[in-house]
Amino acid sequence: MPIDFDLSEQQRRLKSQAREFATDVLRPVAEYADALRDPQEAFAAMRPVYEVAAELGFTTMFLPREYGGGGASNVDFLVAIEELCAVDPGFPTILLVNGLALMPILWLGSDEQREKWLGRATSDTNGSFLAGWVVSERGGTANFDHPNPTAGIQLLADQTATGDYTLNGEKHWPCNSGGWDLHGADINVCVARTDPTRGGAGALSVFIVERGTVGIDYEVIDKMAHRTCQNVTMTFRDAGVPEHNILAQGDGDLLINRNFTWSSPIASIAAVGVARSAYDFALKWAKTYTGGGTSPIINHQAVGNLLTEIAGRIEAGRYFSWKAAHYMDKHPGQGHALGGMNKTFCGDLMQSVVYDCMRIVGVNALDQRFPLAKAYREAAVFPLYDAGNLAMQRRRAWGVMTDRSFTPDTFVDSEPLEFTRSMQGFGVQTDSS
């Protein structure tokens, strides 16, 4: 069988480099930043870490070499991301969102757009370039593909007599978008409604919004976790976007699905990384802590059995993530159902893994000197972010499974399966539901 879970020598070097960076560079700054009360100060504190990550190529490793990127496969990116997230999952989210903003330009951009923006990202010499992926809204994201024009995404893009656009409305939760100084990321790739008379299919377009665009305000969101990355509310008031900065006219719905498919195994391996870190601490604890008895608690059957289950869940999550990433390497732009299943499986399951690690450690897990309290906060993020598990991720997988071409062997046999608009819209909230 052509199945091989061995890492290549290049991947082993990447893993070692990522682990060294995470341990020596990321950990001390992340611990400091996580404790800061001001969320923007916490994000800004990560700037030196980001500069080192840029020097090492982590910030654009997912882009092709022809544009100056690292040429990493999806599986390669996962190998590095797991190591970073085992130390702190907030900072790698900055890198993930760079990808969510830049990959659409790679897929859909003109030659000029690719040369300009991908080249600017990969030629960043001072570790400052940030890109934001601007989709989420306070009430409309989960139903972005709703057939009613009054539902879903409501940021409006009106075309002017000159052919340019003005944006009005609000976005909530985009990461990186405020930039290091709250004057905006270098670019924000933004989904807006260009046709107020149609539903999500055909009504949504994608724009490249440049740093310094007049008419945009940024308000930082104070989060309980992932405090080393930035999330903001963006308010658009007649923000002007030139016509040549439109990226996808009327196909924003398809791009949303493709982009969150690409990010699914990355978010999944991030959850695995946090769970692995919690397991590592709980295992060491169980091997030395006696709980007032005469031998370490790992010798108790209940503890041994639970540790075995925890280890198995982590292994399953990791290999599921590798499988999804490998499928997407083999079939670019596909894997929507597999990605959705991977994200929901890992996001939900790894949260329970962290909790079970806390049960093994006992009340000491609440002690802030130990890493489990932070891991518990961070684990709560994964079912909620990157196209939430309850809504967008499961709906996408559901839609693919309804298609006549889908069979239970599709992913087992690694067969291609194109995503179409007929697979959208399942489970959206309608007036009759």
Short mmCIF file of C-alpha atoms in Angstrom, two decimals:
data_model
loop_
_atom_site.label_atom_id
_atom_site.label_comp_id
_atom_site.label_asym_id
_atom_site.label_seq_id
_atom_site.Cartn_x
_atom_site.Cartn_y
_atom_site.Cartn_z
CA MET A 1 0.00 0.00 0.00
CA PRO A 2 1.41 3.45 -0.89
CA ILE A 3 0.96 4.76 2.66
CA ASP A 4 3.93 6.16 4.53
CA PHE A 5 3.79 8.12 7.78
CA ASP A 6 7.57 8.60 7.99
CA LEU A 7 8.76 12.19 7.91
CA SER A 8 11.31 12.98 5.21
CA GLU A 9 14.72 14.25 6.22
CA GLN A 10 13.66 17.74 5.17
CA GLN A 11 10.53 17.49 7.33
CA ARG A 12 12.57 16.26 10.29
CA ARG A 13 14.84 19.30 9.95
CA LEU A 14 11.78 21.54 9.68
CA LYS A 15 10.29 20.00 12.82
CA SER A 16 13.54 20.46 14.73
CA GLN A 17 13.90 24.06 13.57
CA ALA A 18 10.28 24.86 14.46
CA ARG A 19 10.61 23.25 17.90
CA GLU A 20 13.80 25.18 18.64
CA PHE A 21 12.17 28.45 17.56
CA ALA A 22 9.06 27.71 19.62
CA THR A 23 11.03 26.82 22.74
CA ASP A 24 13.76 29.44 22.66
CA VAL A 25 12.09 32.42 20.95
CA LEU A 26 8.32 32.06 21.14
CA ARG A 27 7.77 30.66 24.65
CA PRO A 28 9.26 33.42 26.84
CA VAL A 29 7.61 36.24 24.89
CA ALA A 30 4.26 34.46 24.64
CA GLU A 31 4.17 33.85 28.39
CA TYR A 32 4.82 37.54 28.98
CA ALA A 33 2.32 38.74 26.37
CA ASP A 34 -0.46 36.40 27.49
CA ALA A 35 -0.40 38.03 30.95
CA LEU A 36 -0.73 41.60 29.64
CA ARG A 37 -4.10 43.19 30.28
CA ASP A 38 -4.19 45.29 27.11
CA PRO A 39 -4.85 43.05 24.06
CA GLN A 40 -3.09 45.33 21.58
CA GLU A 41 -0.03 45.49 23.83
CA ALA A 42 -0.04 41.69 23.93
CA PHE A 43 -0.10 41.52 20.15
CA ALA A 44 2.55 44.21 19.72
CA ALA A 45 4.81 42.36 22.15
CA MET A 46 4.98 39.52 19.61
CA ARG A 47 6.58 41.74 16.95
CA PRO A 48 10.18 40.63 17.72
CA VAL A 49 9.07 36.99 17.55
CA TYR A 50 7.40 37.65 14.21
CA GLU A 51 10.61 39.20 12.91
CA VAL A 52 12.54 36.03 13.73
CA ALA A 53 9.79 33.90 12.19
CA ALA A 54 10.08 35.96 8.99
CA GLU A 55 13.86 35.43 8.92
CA LEU A 56 13.27 31.68 9.21
CA GLY A 57 10.69 31.78 6.41
CA PHE A 58 7.70 30.71 8.51
CA THR A 59 5.53 33.73 7.62
CA THR A 60 5.31 32.87 3.90
CA MET A 61 6.51 29.26 3.72
CA PHE A 62 3.19 28.19 2.18
CA LEU A 63 3.69 30.34 -0.96
CA PRO A 64 5.35 28.95 -4.12
CA ARG A 65 9.05 29.53 -4.65
CA GLU A 66 8.36 31.34 -7.91
CA TYR A 67 6.92 34.19 -5.83
CA GLY A 68 9.66 34.05 -3.21
CA GLY A 69 7.86 31.76 -0.79
CA GLY A 70 9.15 28.60 0.83
CA GLY A 71 7.33 26.20 -1.50
CA ALA A 72 6.16 24.13 1.46
CA SER A 73 3.45 21.53 1.00
CA ASN A 74 0.37 21.56 3.19
CA VAL A 75 1.82 18.64 5.14
CA ASP A 76 5.10 20.54 5.64
CA PHE A 77 3.20 23.51 7.04
CA LEU A 78 1.41 21.24 9.50
CA VAL A 79 4.69 19.81 10.77
CA ALA A 80 5.88 23.30 11.68
CA ILE A 81 2.56 24.58 13.02
CA GLU A 82 2.16 21.70 15.48
CA GLU A 83 5.49 22.55 17.08
CA LEU A 84 4.58 26.23 17.45
CA CYS A 85 1.09 25.53 18.80
CA ALA A 86 2.44 23.12 21.41
CA VAL A 87 4.01 26.24 22.96
CA ASP A 88 1.44 28.92 22.08
CA PRO A 89 -1.42 28.65 19.55
CA GLY A 90 -2.11 32.37 19.31
CA PHE A 91 1.09 33.38 17.52
CA PRO A 92 0.83 30.73 14.76
CA THR A 93 -2.66 32.05 14.05
CA ILE A 94 -0.94 35.17 12.70
CA LEU A 95 0.84 32.96 10.17
CA LEU A 96 -2.34 31.03 9.35
CA VAL A 97 -4.22 34.23 8.60
CA ASN A 98 -1.39 35.48 6.42
CA GLY A 99 -2.13 32.38 4.37
CA LEU A 100 -5.89 32.92 4.41
CA ALA A 101 -5.30 36.36 2.89
CA LEU A 102 -2.49 35.54 0.45
CA MET A 103 -3.64 32.18 -0.91
CA PRO A 104 -6.74 33.73 -2.57
CA ILE A 105 -4.42 36.13 -4.40
CA LEU A 106 -2.37 33.14 -5.56
CA TRP A 107 -5.50 31.29 -6.74
CA LEU A 108 -7.53 34.12 -8.23
CA GLY A 109 -5.32 37.16 -8.63
CA SER A 110 -4.13 38.67 -11.86
CA ASP A 111 -0.45 38.51 -12.74
CA GLU A 112 -0.12 42.08 -11.55
CA GLN A 113 -1.84 41.37 -8.23
CA ARG A 114 0.30 38.30 -7.61
CA GLU A 115 3.54 40.06 -8.45
CA LYS A 116 2.68 43.05 -6.30
CA TRP A 117 1.24 41.48 -3.16
CA LEU A 118 2.85 38.06 -3.00
CA GLY A 119 6.16 39.65 -3.90
CA ARG A 120 5.74 42.27 -1.21
CA ALA A 121 4.96 39.61 1.39
CA THR A 122 7.94 37.41 0.54
CA SER A 123 10.40 40.30 0.15
CA ASP A 124 9.59 41.69 3.61
CA THR A 125 13.00 42.46 5.07
CA ASN A 126 12.05 43.77 8.52
CA GLY A 127 9.41 41.24 9.58
CA SER A 128 6.50 43.66 9.45
CA PHE A 129 4.22 42.50 6.62
CA LEU A 130 0.78 41.41 7.81
CA ALA A 131 -2.26 40.28 5.85
CA GLY A 132 -5.83 39.96 7.12
CA TRP A 133 -8.72 37.73 6.00
CA VAL A 134 -11.90 39.76 6.53
CA VAL A 135 -15.09 37.71 6.38
CA SER A 136 -16.75 37.35 9.77
CA GLU A 137 -19.57 39.64 10.86
CA ARG A 138 -21.50 39.93 14.11
CA GLY A 139 -24.52 38.05 12.85
CA GLY A 140 -24.11 36.90 9.28
CA THR A 141 -21.08 34.71 8.67
CA ALA A 142 -22.53 31.27 9.36
CA ASN A 143 -25.25 31.87 6.77
CA PHE A 144 -23.04 33.56 4.18
CA ASP A 145 -24.56 31.38 1.43
CA HIS A 146 -28.18 32.08 2.42
CA PRO A 147 -30.49 32.61 -0.59
CA ASN A 148 -32.08 35.71 0.97
CA PRO A 149 -30.14 38.95 0.31
CA THR A 150 -31.05 40.30 3.76
CA ALA A 151 -29.21 37.39 5.42
CA GLY A 152 -25.53 36.51 5.49
CA ILE A 153 -22.78 38.99 4.75
CA GLN A 154 -23.98 42.59 4.85
CA LEU A 155 -20.85 44.64 4.30
CA LEU A 156 -21.93 46.49 1.14
CA ALA A 157 -19.68 47.42 -1.77
CA ASP A 158 -21.23 50.01 -4.08
CA GLN A 159 -19.67 50.71 -7.44
CA THR A 160 -19.22 54.36 -8.30
CA ALA A 161 -19.49 56.07 -11.67
CA THR A 162 -15.71 55.76 -12.08
CA GLY A 163 -15.80 51.98 -11.61
CA ASP A 164 -14.26 52.05 -8.14
CA TYR A 165 -16.06 50.83 -5.01
CA THR A 166 -17.03 52.21 -1.62
CA LEU A 167 -17.45 49.87 1.35
CA ASN A 168 -19.91 50.45 4.19
CA GLY A 169 -20.64 48.20 7.16
CA GLU A 170 -18.84 46.23 9.83
CA LYS A 171 -16.67 43.16 10.18
CA HIS A 172 -16.12 41.39 13.46
CA TRP A 173 -13.19 39.12 14.48
CA PRO A 174 -10.77 39.44 11.53
CA CYS A 175 -7.24 38.58 12.66
CA ASN A 176 -4.15 40.71 11.84
CA SER A 177 -6.37 43.31 10.21
CA GLY A 178 -5.56 46.24 12.49
CA GLY A 179 -1.84 45.87 11.87
CA TRP A 180 0.92 46.38 14.43
CA ASP A 181 -0.14 50.00 14.98
CA LEU A 182 -3.95 49.84 14.42
CA HIS A 183 -3.59 51.71 11.13
CA GLY A 184 -4.33 48.55 9.19
CA ALA A 185 -2.54 45.46 7.94
CA ASP A 186 -0.54 45.83 4.74
CA ILE A 187 -3.50 44.26 2.97
CA ASN A 188 -6.89 43.02 4.08
CA VAL A 189 -8.63 40.59 1.74
CA CYS A 190 -12.25 41.43 2.33
CA VAL A 191 -15.53 39.74 1.33
CA ALA A 192 -18.38 42.18 0.67
CA ARG A 193 -21.81 42.14 -0.96
CA THR A 194 -21.83 43.70 -4.43
CA ASP A 195 -25.42 42.77 -5.29
CA PRO A 196 -28.03 43.62 -2.62
CA THR A 197 -30.80 41.91 -4.62
CA ARG A 198 -29.37 38.37 -4.64
CA GLY A 199 -28.53 35.72 -2.08
CA GLY A 200 -25.05 34.54 -1.20
CA ALA A 201 -24.46 32.80 -4.52
CA GLY A 202 -23.26 35.39 -7.01
CA ALA A 203 -23.76 38.37 -4.71
CA LEU A 204 -20.43 38.32 -2.86
CA SER A 205 -17.15 39.67 -4.16
CA VAL A 206 -13.63 39.88 -2.75
CA PHE A 207 -11.50 43.02 -2.51
CA ILE A 208 -7.90 43.79 -1.66
CA VAL A 209 -8.07 46.66 0.82
CA GLU A 210 -4.70 48.36 1.23
CA ARG A 211 -3.17 49.79 4.39
CA GLY A 212 -4.00 53.45 4.82
CA THR A 213 -7.40 53.23 3.15
CA VAL A 214 -9.44 56.15 4.46
CA GLY A 215 -12.75 55.40 6.16
CA ILE A 216 -11.85 52.32 8.23
CA ASP A 217 -11.70 52.19 12.03
CA TYR A 218 -10.20 49.32 14.05
CA GLU A 219 -11.25 48.33 17.57
CA VAL A 220 -9.32 45.53 19.27
CA ILE A 221 -11.31 42.67 20.83
CA ASP A 222 -10.24 41.60 24.32
CA LYS A 223 -10.20 37.78 24.25
CA MET A 224 -9.91 35.12 26.96
CA ALA A 225 -7.43 33.12 24.86
CA HIS A 226 -5.21 33.37 21.77
CA ARG A 227 -4.09 36.68 23.25
CA THR A 228 -0.86 36.72 21.26
CA CYS A 229 -2.74 37.35 18.01
CA GLN A 230 -4.97 40.29 17.22
CA ASN A 231 -8.70 40.30 16.46
CA VAL A 232 -10.59 43.48 15.71
CA THR A 233 -13.91 44.99 14.77
CA MET A 234 -13.56 46.89 11.48
CA THR A 235 -16.02 49.66 10.70
CA PHE A 236 -16.20 50.86 7.08
CA ARG A 237 -17.58 54.31 6.30
CA ASP A 238 -17.34 55.06 2.57
CA ALA A 239 -13.98 53.32 2.39
CA GLY A 240 -12.75 53.56 -1.18
CA VAL A 241 -11.32 50.59 -3.07
CA PRO A 242 -10.02 50.96 -6.64
CA GLU A 243 -11.53 48.74 -9.31
CA HIS A 244 -8.20 47.03 -10.00
CA ASN A 245 -8.22 45.72 -6.41
CA ILE A 246 -11.23 43.46 -6.94
CA LEU A 247 -10.17 39.83 -6.66
CA ALA A 248 -13.31 37.73 -7.23
CA GLN A 249 -16.41 39.28 -8.78
CA GLY A 250 -19.50 37.39 -7.59
CA ASP A 251 -17.58 34.29 -6.48
CA GLY A 252 -16.97 35.25 -2.86
CA ASP A 253 -19.08 32.35 -1.62
CA LEU A 254 -16.91 29.80 -3.41
CA LEU A 255 -13.75 31.46 -2.15
CA ILE A 256 -14.99 31.37 1.45
CA ASN A 257 -15.53 27.63 1.17
CA ARG A 258 -12.20 27.00 -0.55
CA ASN A 259 -10.22 29.14 1.87
CA PHE A 260 -11.68 27.59 5.02
CA THR A 261 -11.04 24.18 3.47
CA TRP A 262 -7.36 25.06 3.03
CA SER A 263 -7.11 26.23 6.64
CA SER A 264 -9.03 23.29 8.16
CA PRO A 265 -6.11 20.87 8.66
CA ILE A 266 -3.96 23.75 9.91
CA ALA A 267 -6.53 24.62 12.59
CA SER A 268 -6.85 20.90 13.32
CA ILE A 269 -3.12 20.36 13.87
CA ALA A 270 -3.10 23.48 16.05
CA ALA A 271 -5.61 21.77 18.33
CA VAL A 272 -3.45 18.66 18.30
CA GLY A 273 -0.44 20.75 19.31
CA VAL A 274 -2.20 22.21 22.36
CA ALA A 275 -3.48 18.76 23.36
CA ARG A 276 -0.01 17.28 22.93
CA SER A 277 1.46 19.90 25.23
CA ALA A 278 -1.14 19.17 27.90
CA TYR A 279 -0.53 15.43 27.55
CA ASP A 280 3.23 15.88 27.85
CA PHE A 281 2.78 17.72 31.15
CA ALA A 282 0.20 15.26 32.50
CA LEU A 283 2.37 12.26 31.60
CA LYS A 284 5.43 13.69 33.36
CA TRP A 285 3.25 14.61 36.34
CA ALA A 286 1.79 11.12 36.58
CA LYS A 287 5.25 9.56 36.52
CA THR A 288 6.46 11.58 39.53
CA TYR A 289 3.42 12.67 41.59
CA THR A 290 2.21 10.28 44.29
CA GLY A 291 -0.93 12.08 45.43
CA GLY A 292 -0.03 11.26 49.01
CA GLY A 293 0.42 7.57 48.23
CA THR A 294 3.55 5.49 48.09
CA SER A 295 4.09 5.36 44.31
CA PRO A 296 3.49 7.60 41.29
CA ILE A 297 -0.13 7.83 40.21
CA ILE A 298 0.64 6.38 36.77
CA ASN A 299 0.66 3.01 38.52
CA HIS A 300 -3.08 3.39 39.22
CA GLN A 301 -5.24 1.67 36.62
CA ALA A 302 -7.62 4.60 36.23
CA VAL A 303 -4.76 6.99 35.45
CA GLY A 304 -2.99 4.55 33.13
CA ASN A 305 -6.18 3.85 31.19
CA LEU A 306 -7.00 7.54 30.80
CA LEU A 307 -3.47 8.38 29.63
CA THR A 308 -3.76 5.61 27.04
CA GLU A 309 -7.02 7.06 25.72
CA ILE A 310 -5.53 10.57 25.61
CA ALA A 311 -2.49 9.40 23.65
CA GLY A 312 -4.71 7.57 21.17
CA ARG A 313 -6.90 10.60 20.54
CA ILE A 314 -3.86 12.78 19.85
CA GLU A 315 -2.40 10.26 17.42
CA ALA A 316 -5.75 9.96 15.62
CA GLY A 317 -6.08 13.72 15.35
CA ARG A 318 -2.56 14.15 13.99
CA TYR A 319 -2.90 11.52 11.28
CA PHE A 320 -6.36 12.75 10.29
CA SER A 321 -4.82 16.20 9.83
CA TRP A 322 -1.98 14.80 7.76
CA LYS A 323 -4.49 12.88 5.63
CA ALA A 324 -6.55 16.01 4.94
CA ALA A 325 -3.45 18.05 4.11
CA HIS A 326 -2.08 15.31 1.86
CA TYR A 327 -5.39 15.10 -0.01
CA MET A 328 -5.30 18.86 -0.59
CA ASP A 329 -1.70 18.64 -1.80
CA LYS A 330 -2.81 16.01 -4.29
CA HIS A 331 -6.08 17.73 -5.26
CA PRO A 332 -5.65 21.52 -4.90
CA GLY A 333 -8.88 23.39 -4.27
CA GLN A 334 -10.70 20.26 -3.16
CA GLY A 335 -11.25 18.32 0.06
CA HIS A 336 -14.10 20.47 1.42
CA ALA A 337 -15.85 17.63 3.25
CA LEU A 338 -12.63 16.06 4.46
CA GLY A 339 -11.40 19.40 5.77
CA GLY A 340 -14.69 20.07 7.53
CA MET A 341 -14.69 16.66 9.18
CA ASN A 342 -11.05 17.05 10.19
CA LYS A 343 -11.63 20.46 11.76
CA THR A 344 -14.69 19.42 13.75
CA PHE A 345 -13.12 16.13 14.88
CA CYS A 346 -9.92 17.70 16.16
CA GLY A 347 -11.44 20.91 17.49
CA ASP A 348 -14.04 19.11 19.56
CA LEU A 349 -11.93 16.12 20.61
CA MET A 350 -8.78 17.96 21.63
CA GLN A 351 -10.81 20.12 24.01
CA SER A 352 -11.78 16.96 25.89
CA VAL A 353 -8.16 15.77 25.83
CA VAL A 354 -6.99 18.89 27.67
CA TYR A 355 -9.76 18.47 30.25
CA ASP A 356 -8.82 14.84 30.82
CA CYS A 357 -5.19 15.89 31.35
CA MET A 358 -6.45 18.28 34.02
CA ARG A 359 -8.33 15.44 35.69
CA ILE A 360 -5.09 13.48 35.95
CA VAL A 361 -3.20 16.40 37.47
CA GLY A 362 -6.11 17.21 39.77
CA VAL A 363 -6.61 20.49 41.55
CA ASN A 364 -3.02 21.48 40.81
CA ALA A 365 -4.09 21.93 37.18
CA LEU A 366 -5.66 25.22 38.29
CA ASP A 367 -2.32 26.58 39.45
CA GLN A 368 -1.19 29.29 37.03
CA ARG A 369 2.41 28.21 37.49
CA PHE A 370 1.58 25.13 35.44
CA PRO A 371 0.56 25.16 31.74
CA LEU A 372 -2.82 23.42 31.95
CA ALA A 373 -4.88 26.46 32.92
CA LYS A 374 -3.70 28.25 29.77
CA ALA A 375 -4.15 25.12 27.67
CA TYR A 376 -7.76 24.89 28.86
CA ARG A 377 -8.41 28.49 27.77
CA GLU A 378 -6.72 27.96 24.43
CA ALA A 379 -8.53 24.68 23.72
CA ALA A 380 -11.88 26.46 24.01
CA VAL A 381 -11.04 28.45 20.86
CA PHE A 382 -10.77 25.58 18.37
CA PRO A 383 -14.45 24.61 18.00
CA LEU A 384 -15.33 28.31 17.59
CA TYR A 385 -12.82 29.91 15.21
CA ASP A 386 -11.85 29.29 11.57
CA ALA A 387 -15.42 28.69 10.37
CA GLY A 388 -17.04 27.41 13.57
CA ASN A 389 -17.59 23.68 13.94
CA LEU A 390 -21.29 23.91 14.76
CA ALA A 391 -22.21 25.84 11.64
CA MET A 392 -19.92 26.40 8.66
CA GLN A 393 -17.58 23.39 8.92
CA ARG A 394 -20.22 20.72 9.41
CA ARG A 395 -22.54 22.32 6.85
CA ARG A 396 -19.86 22.17 4.18
CA ALA A 397 -19.17 18.49 4.79
CA TRP A 398 -22.93 17.80 4.84
CA GLY A 399 -23.40 19.54 1.50
CA VAL A 400 -20.67 17.49 -0.18
CA MET A 401 -22.11 14.24 1.16
CA THR A 402 -25.49 14.98 -0.44
CA ASP A 403 -23.91 15.07 -3.90
CA ARG A 404 -24.50 12.03 -6.10
CA SER A 405 -20.79 11.74 -6.90
CA PHE A 406 -19.78 11.33 -3.25
CA THR A 407 -19.30 7.83 -1.83
CA PRO A 408 -17.76 6.54 1.41
CA ASP A 409 -14.73 5.52 -0.69
CA THR A 410 -14.02 9.02 -2.05
CA PHE A 411 -11.42 9.91 0.55
CA VAL A 412 -10.26 6.37 1.27
CA ASP A 413 -9.28 6.06 -2.39
CA SER A 414 -8.11 9.71 -2.54
CA GLU A 415 -10.35 10.36 -5.52
CA PRO A 416 -10.90 13.96 -6.69
CA LEU A 417 -14.24 15.62 -5.94
CA GLU A 418 -14.92 19.15 -7.15
CA PHE A 419 -16.91 21.46 -4.89
CA THR A 420 -19.88 23.15 -6.60
CA ARG A 421 -22.55 25.66 -5.62
CA SER A 422 -25.07 22.83 -5.49
CA MET A 423 -23.27 21.68 -2.32
CA GLN A 424 -23.84 25.02 -0.59
CA GLY A 425 -26.77 26.21 1.47
CA PHE A 426 -27.51 23.07 3.44
CA GLY A 427 -28.54 23.90 6.97
CA VAL A 428 -28.79 27.67 6.57
CA GLN A 429 -31.33 29.30 8.85
CA THR A 430 -34.43 30.18 6.86
CA ASP A 431 -37.73 31.74 7.84
CA SER A 432 -39.35 28.31 7.97
CA SER A 433 -36.67 26.66 10.09
#
